mmCIF file of C-alpha atoms in Angstrom:
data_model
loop_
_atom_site.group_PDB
_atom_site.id
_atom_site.type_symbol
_atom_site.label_atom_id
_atom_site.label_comp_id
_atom_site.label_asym_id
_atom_site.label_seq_id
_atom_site.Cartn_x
_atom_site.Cartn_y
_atom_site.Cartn_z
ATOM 1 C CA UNK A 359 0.000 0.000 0.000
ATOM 2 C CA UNK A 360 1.116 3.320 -0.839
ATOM 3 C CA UNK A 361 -0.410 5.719 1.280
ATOM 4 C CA UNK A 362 1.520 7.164 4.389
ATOM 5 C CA UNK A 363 0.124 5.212 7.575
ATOM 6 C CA UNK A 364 1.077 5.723 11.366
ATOM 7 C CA UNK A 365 0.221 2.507 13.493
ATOM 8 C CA UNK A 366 -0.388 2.575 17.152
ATOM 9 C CA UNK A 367 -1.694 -0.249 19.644
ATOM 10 C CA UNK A 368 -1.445 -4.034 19.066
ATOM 11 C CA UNK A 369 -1.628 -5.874 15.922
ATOM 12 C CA UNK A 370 -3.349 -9.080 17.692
ATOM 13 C CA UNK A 371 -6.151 -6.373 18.933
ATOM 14 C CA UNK A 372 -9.505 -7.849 18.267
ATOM 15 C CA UNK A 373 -10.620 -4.628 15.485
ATOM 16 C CA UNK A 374 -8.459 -1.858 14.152
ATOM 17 C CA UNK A 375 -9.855 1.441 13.919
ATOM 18 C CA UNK A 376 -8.621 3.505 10.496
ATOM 19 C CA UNK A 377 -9.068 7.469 11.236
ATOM 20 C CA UNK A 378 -8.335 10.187 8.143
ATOM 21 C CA UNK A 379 -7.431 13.655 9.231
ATOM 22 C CA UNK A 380 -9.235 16.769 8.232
ATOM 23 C CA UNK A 381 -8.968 18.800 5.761
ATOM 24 C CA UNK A 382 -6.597 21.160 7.124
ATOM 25 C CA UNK A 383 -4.237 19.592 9.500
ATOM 26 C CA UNK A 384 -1.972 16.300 9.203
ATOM 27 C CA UNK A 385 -2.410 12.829 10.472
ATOM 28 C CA UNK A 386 0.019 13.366 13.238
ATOM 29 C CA UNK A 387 -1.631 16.698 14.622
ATOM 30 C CA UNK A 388 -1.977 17.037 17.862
ATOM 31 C CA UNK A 389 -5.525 16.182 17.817
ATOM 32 C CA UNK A 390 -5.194 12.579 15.868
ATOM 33 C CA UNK A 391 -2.466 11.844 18.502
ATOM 34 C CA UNK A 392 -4.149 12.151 21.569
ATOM 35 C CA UNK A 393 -7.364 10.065 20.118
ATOM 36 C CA UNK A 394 -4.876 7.859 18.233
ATOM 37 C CA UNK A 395 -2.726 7.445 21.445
ATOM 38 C CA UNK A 396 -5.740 6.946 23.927
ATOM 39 C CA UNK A 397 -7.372 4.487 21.824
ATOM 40 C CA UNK A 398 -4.448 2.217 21.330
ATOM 41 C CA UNK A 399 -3.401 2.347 25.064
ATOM 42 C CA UNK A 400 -6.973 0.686 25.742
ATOM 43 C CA UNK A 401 -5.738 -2.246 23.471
ATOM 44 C CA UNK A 402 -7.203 -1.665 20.004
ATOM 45 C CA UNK A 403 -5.259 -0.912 17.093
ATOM 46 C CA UNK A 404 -5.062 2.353 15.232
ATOM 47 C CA UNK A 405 -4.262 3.207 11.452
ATOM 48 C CA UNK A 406 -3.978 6.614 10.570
ATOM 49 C CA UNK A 407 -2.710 8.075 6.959
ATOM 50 C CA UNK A 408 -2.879 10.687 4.834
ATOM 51 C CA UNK A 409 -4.380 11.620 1.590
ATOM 52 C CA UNK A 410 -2.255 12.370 -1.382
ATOM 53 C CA UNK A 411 -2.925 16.127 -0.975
ATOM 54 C CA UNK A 412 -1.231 15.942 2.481
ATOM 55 C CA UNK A 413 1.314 13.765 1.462
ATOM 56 C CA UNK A 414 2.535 15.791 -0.907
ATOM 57 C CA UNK A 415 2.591 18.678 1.471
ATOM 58 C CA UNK A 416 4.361 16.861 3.926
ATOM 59 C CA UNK A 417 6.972 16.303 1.374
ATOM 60 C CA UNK A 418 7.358 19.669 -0.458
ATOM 61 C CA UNK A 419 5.830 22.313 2.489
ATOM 62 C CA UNK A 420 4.117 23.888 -0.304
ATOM 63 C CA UNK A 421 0.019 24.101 1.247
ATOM 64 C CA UNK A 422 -2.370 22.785 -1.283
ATOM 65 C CA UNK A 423 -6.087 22.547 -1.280
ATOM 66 C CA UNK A 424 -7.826 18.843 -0.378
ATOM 67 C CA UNK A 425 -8.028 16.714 -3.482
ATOM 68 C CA UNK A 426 -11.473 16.626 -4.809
ATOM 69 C CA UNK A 427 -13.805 13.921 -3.448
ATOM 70 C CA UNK A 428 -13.645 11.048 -6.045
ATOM 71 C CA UNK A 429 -9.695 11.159 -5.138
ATOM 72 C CA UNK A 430 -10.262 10.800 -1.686
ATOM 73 C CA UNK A 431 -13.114 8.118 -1.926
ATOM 74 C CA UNK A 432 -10.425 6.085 -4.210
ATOM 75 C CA UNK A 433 -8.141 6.868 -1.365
ATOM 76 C CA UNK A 434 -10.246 5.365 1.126
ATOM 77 C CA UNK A 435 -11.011 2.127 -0.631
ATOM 78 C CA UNK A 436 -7.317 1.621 -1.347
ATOM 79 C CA UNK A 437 -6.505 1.607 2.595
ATOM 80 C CA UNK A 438 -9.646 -0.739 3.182
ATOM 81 C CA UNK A 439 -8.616 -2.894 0.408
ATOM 82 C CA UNK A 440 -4.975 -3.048 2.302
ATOM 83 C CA UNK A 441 -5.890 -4.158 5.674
ATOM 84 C CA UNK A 442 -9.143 -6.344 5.003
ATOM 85 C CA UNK A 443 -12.961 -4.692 5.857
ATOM 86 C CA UNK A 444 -13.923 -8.265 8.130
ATOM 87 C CA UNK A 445 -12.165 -6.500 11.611
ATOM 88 C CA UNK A 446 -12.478 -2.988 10.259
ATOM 89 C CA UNK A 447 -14.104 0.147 11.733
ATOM 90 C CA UNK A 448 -13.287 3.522 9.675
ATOM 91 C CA UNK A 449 -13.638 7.202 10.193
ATOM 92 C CA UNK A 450 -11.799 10.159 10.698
ATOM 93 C CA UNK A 451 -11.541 13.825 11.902
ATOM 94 C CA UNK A 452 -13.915 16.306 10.103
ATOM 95 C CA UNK A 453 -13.415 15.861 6.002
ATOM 96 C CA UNK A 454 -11.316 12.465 6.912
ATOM 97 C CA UNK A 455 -14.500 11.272 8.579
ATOM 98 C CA UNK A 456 -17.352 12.801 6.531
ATOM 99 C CA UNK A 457 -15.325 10.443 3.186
ATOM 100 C CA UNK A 458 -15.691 7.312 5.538
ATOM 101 C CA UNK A 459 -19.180 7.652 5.532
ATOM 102 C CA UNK A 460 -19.574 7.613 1.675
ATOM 103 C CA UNK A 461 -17.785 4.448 1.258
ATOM 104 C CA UNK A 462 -18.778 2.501 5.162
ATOM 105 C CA UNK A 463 -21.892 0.408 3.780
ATOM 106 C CA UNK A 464 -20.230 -0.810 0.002
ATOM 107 C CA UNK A 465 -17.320 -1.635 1.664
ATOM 108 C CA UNK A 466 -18.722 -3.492 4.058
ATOM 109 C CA UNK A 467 -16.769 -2.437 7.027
ATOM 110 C CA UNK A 468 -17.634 -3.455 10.896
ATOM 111 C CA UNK A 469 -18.173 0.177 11.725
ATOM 112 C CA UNK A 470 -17.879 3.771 11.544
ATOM 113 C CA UNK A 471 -16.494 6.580 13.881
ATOM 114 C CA UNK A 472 -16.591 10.322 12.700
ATOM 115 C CA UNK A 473 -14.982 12.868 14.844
ATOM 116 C CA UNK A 474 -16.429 16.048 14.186
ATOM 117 C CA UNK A 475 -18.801 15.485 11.247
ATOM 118 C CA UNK A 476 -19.155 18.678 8.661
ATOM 119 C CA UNK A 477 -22.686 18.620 8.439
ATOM 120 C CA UNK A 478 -23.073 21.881 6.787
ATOM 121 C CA UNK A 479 -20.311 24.530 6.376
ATOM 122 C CA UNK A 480 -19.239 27.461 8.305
ATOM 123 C CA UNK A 481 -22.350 29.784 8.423
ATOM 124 C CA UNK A 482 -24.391 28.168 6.073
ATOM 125 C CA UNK A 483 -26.736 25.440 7.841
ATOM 126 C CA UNK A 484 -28.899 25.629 4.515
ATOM 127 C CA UNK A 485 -26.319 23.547 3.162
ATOM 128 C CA UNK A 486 -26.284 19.859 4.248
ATOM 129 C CA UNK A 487 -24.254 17.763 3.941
ATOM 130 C CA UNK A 488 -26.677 14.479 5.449
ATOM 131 C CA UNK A 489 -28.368 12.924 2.184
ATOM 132 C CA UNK A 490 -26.717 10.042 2.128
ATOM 133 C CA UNK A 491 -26.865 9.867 5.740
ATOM 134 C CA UNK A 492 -30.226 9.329 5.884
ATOM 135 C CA UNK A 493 -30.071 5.577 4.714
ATOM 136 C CA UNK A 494 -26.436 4.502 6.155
ATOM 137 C CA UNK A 495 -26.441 1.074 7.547
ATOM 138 C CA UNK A 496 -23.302 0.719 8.483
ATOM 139 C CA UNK A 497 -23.350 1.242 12.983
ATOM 140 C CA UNK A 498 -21.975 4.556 13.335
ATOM 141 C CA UNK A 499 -20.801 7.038 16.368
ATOM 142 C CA UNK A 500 -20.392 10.916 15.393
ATOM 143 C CA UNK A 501 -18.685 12.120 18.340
ATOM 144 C CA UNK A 502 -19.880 16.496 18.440
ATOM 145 C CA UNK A 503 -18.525 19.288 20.065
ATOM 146 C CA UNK A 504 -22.274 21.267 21.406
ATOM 147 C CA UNK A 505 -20.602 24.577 19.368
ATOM 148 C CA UNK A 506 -18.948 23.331 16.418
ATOM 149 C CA UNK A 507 -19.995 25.377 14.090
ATOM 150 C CA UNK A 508 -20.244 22.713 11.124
ATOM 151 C CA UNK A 509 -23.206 21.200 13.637
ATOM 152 C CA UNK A 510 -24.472 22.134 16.626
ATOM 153 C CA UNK A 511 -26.634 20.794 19.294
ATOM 154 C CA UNK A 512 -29.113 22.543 18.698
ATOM 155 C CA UNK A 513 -29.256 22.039 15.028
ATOM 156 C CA UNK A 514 -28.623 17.668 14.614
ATOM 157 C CA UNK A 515 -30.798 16.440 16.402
ATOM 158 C CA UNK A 516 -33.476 17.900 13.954
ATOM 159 C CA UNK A 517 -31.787 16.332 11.060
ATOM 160 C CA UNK A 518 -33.367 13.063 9.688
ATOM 161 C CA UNK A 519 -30.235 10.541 10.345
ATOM 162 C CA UNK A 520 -30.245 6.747 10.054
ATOM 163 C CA UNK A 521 -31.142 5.184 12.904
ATOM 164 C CA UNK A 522 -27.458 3.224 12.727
ATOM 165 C CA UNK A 523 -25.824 6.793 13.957
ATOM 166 C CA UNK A 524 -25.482 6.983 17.748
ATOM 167 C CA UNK A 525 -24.890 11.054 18.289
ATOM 168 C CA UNK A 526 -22.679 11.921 21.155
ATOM 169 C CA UNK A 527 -22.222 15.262 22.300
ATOM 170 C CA UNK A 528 -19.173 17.045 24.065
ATOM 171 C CA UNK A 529 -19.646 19.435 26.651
ATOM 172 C CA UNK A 530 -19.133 23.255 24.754
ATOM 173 C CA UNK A 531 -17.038 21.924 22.381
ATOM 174 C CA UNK A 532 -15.840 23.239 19.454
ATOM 175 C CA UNK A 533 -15.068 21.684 16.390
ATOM 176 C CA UNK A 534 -11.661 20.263 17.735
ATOM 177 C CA UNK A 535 -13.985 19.502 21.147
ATOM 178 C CA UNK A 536 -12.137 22.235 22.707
ATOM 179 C CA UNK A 537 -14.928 23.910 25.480
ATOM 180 C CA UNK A 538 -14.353 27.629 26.643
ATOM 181 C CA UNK A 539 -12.460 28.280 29.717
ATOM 182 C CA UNK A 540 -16.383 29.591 31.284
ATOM 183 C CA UNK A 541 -17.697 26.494 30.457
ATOM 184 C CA UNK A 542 -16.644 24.807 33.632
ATOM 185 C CA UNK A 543 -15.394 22.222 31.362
ATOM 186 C CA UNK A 544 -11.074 21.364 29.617
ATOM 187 C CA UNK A 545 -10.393 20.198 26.686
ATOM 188 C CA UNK A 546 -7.937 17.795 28.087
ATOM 189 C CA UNK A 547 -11.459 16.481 29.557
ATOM 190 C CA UNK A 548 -13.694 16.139 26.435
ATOM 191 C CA UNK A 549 -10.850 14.561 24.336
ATOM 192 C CA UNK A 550 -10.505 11.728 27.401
ATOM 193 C CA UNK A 551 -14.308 11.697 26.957
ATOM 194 C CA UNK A 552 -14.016 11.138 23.392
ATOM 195 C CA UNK A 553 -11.700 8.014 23.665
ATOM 196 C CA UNK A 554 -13.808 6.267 26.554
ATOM 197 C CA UNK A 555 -16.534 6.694 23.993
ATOM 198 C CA UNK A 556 -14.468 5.451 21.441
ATOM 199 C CA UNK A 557 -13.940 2.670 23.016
ATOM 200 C CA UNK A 558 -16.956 1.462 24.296
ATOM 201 C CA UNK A 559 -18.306 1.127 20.436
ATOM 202 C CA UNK A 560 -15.277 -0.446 19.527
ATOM 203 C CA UNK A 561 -16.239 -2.523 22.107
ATOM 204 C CA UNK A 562 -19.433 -3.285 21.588
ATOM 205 C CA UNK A 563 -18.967 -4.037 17.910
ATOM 206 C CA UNK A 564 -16.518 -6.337 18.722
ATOM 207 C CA UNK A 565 -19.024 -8.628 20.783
#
């Protein structure tokens, strides 16, 4: 397989979990690391990589723009193609996350995890981004900061979803799941709450 991967956690673990970044930020951010990192030191393994967009920023420094989505999808199904879809669960930060989605029920993957999901963009809720959505079979857990701005609480739950997608909300987050210091609540906090929750569907689709 050609596409960059970092691997964390066992290889005997009884699913591995693939995670995309976002559009904006690499698969070793800070972010992917502490949800990569948390996940694998509760004993499941971890595959992150990066699209050939990032890739090829990592190895020039020029910035470009995310490749267009048919690149990404084809991206997608190569990495599922490389590792098998039987112990499988995909998903990703943001854009990384939102691609899983649109190729979870052909590929035929165990499940689905989507950390931050762009529902609509930035100041423009009339745009959704939940068609397909609507019918996904494939058992999913979006994992939402309350303010991210791409969906908030007060907007999903009015959405018509599958009944497959388990919603899980993060105190005042923000689209990284980063709360306001007012809030009462850390971020250090909301990302440990992110990777118990991980866990317990990882666990729960394993049997």
């Amino acid at each position: 397989m050609t596409v960059p991967t970092l691997t964390d956690g066992p290889a005997a673990a009884p699913l591995t979990l693939v995670l995309a970044h976002g559009a904006g930020a690499p698969m070793d951010s800070p972010f992917m690391n502490r949800i990569a990192e948390g996940v694998a030191a509760a004993g499941w393994r971890v595959v992150r990589f990066e699209f050939p967009y990032m890739a090829a920023r990592r190895a020039t420094g020029a910035k470009k723009p995310p490749d267009r989505a048919p690149a990404l999808i084809e991206t997608w199904r190569e990495v599922i193609a490389g590792f098998g879809r039987e112990k499988l669960v995909i998903g990703g930060k943001s854009m990384g996350g939102r691609m899983a989605t649109m190729v979870a029920d052909k590929a035929g993957v165990r499940g689905l995890i989507c950390l931050g999901y762009p529902f609509h963009p930035p100041g423009r809720p009339e745009k959704l981004r939940t068609e397909h959505l609507e019918t996904l079979r494939t058992p999913a857990l979006i994992l939402q900061g309350e303010r991210d701005p791409l969906g908030r609480a007060d907007e999903v739950p009015g959405y018509n979803l599958s009944d497959a997608i388990a919603l899980s909300w993060l105190p005042d987050g923000d689209h990284g799941f980063k709360p306001r210091k007012a809030s009462g609540h850390s971020e250090a906090g909301n990302m440990a709450a992110a990777v118990e929750r991980i866990c317990g569907f990882l666990e729960t689709l394993a049997g």
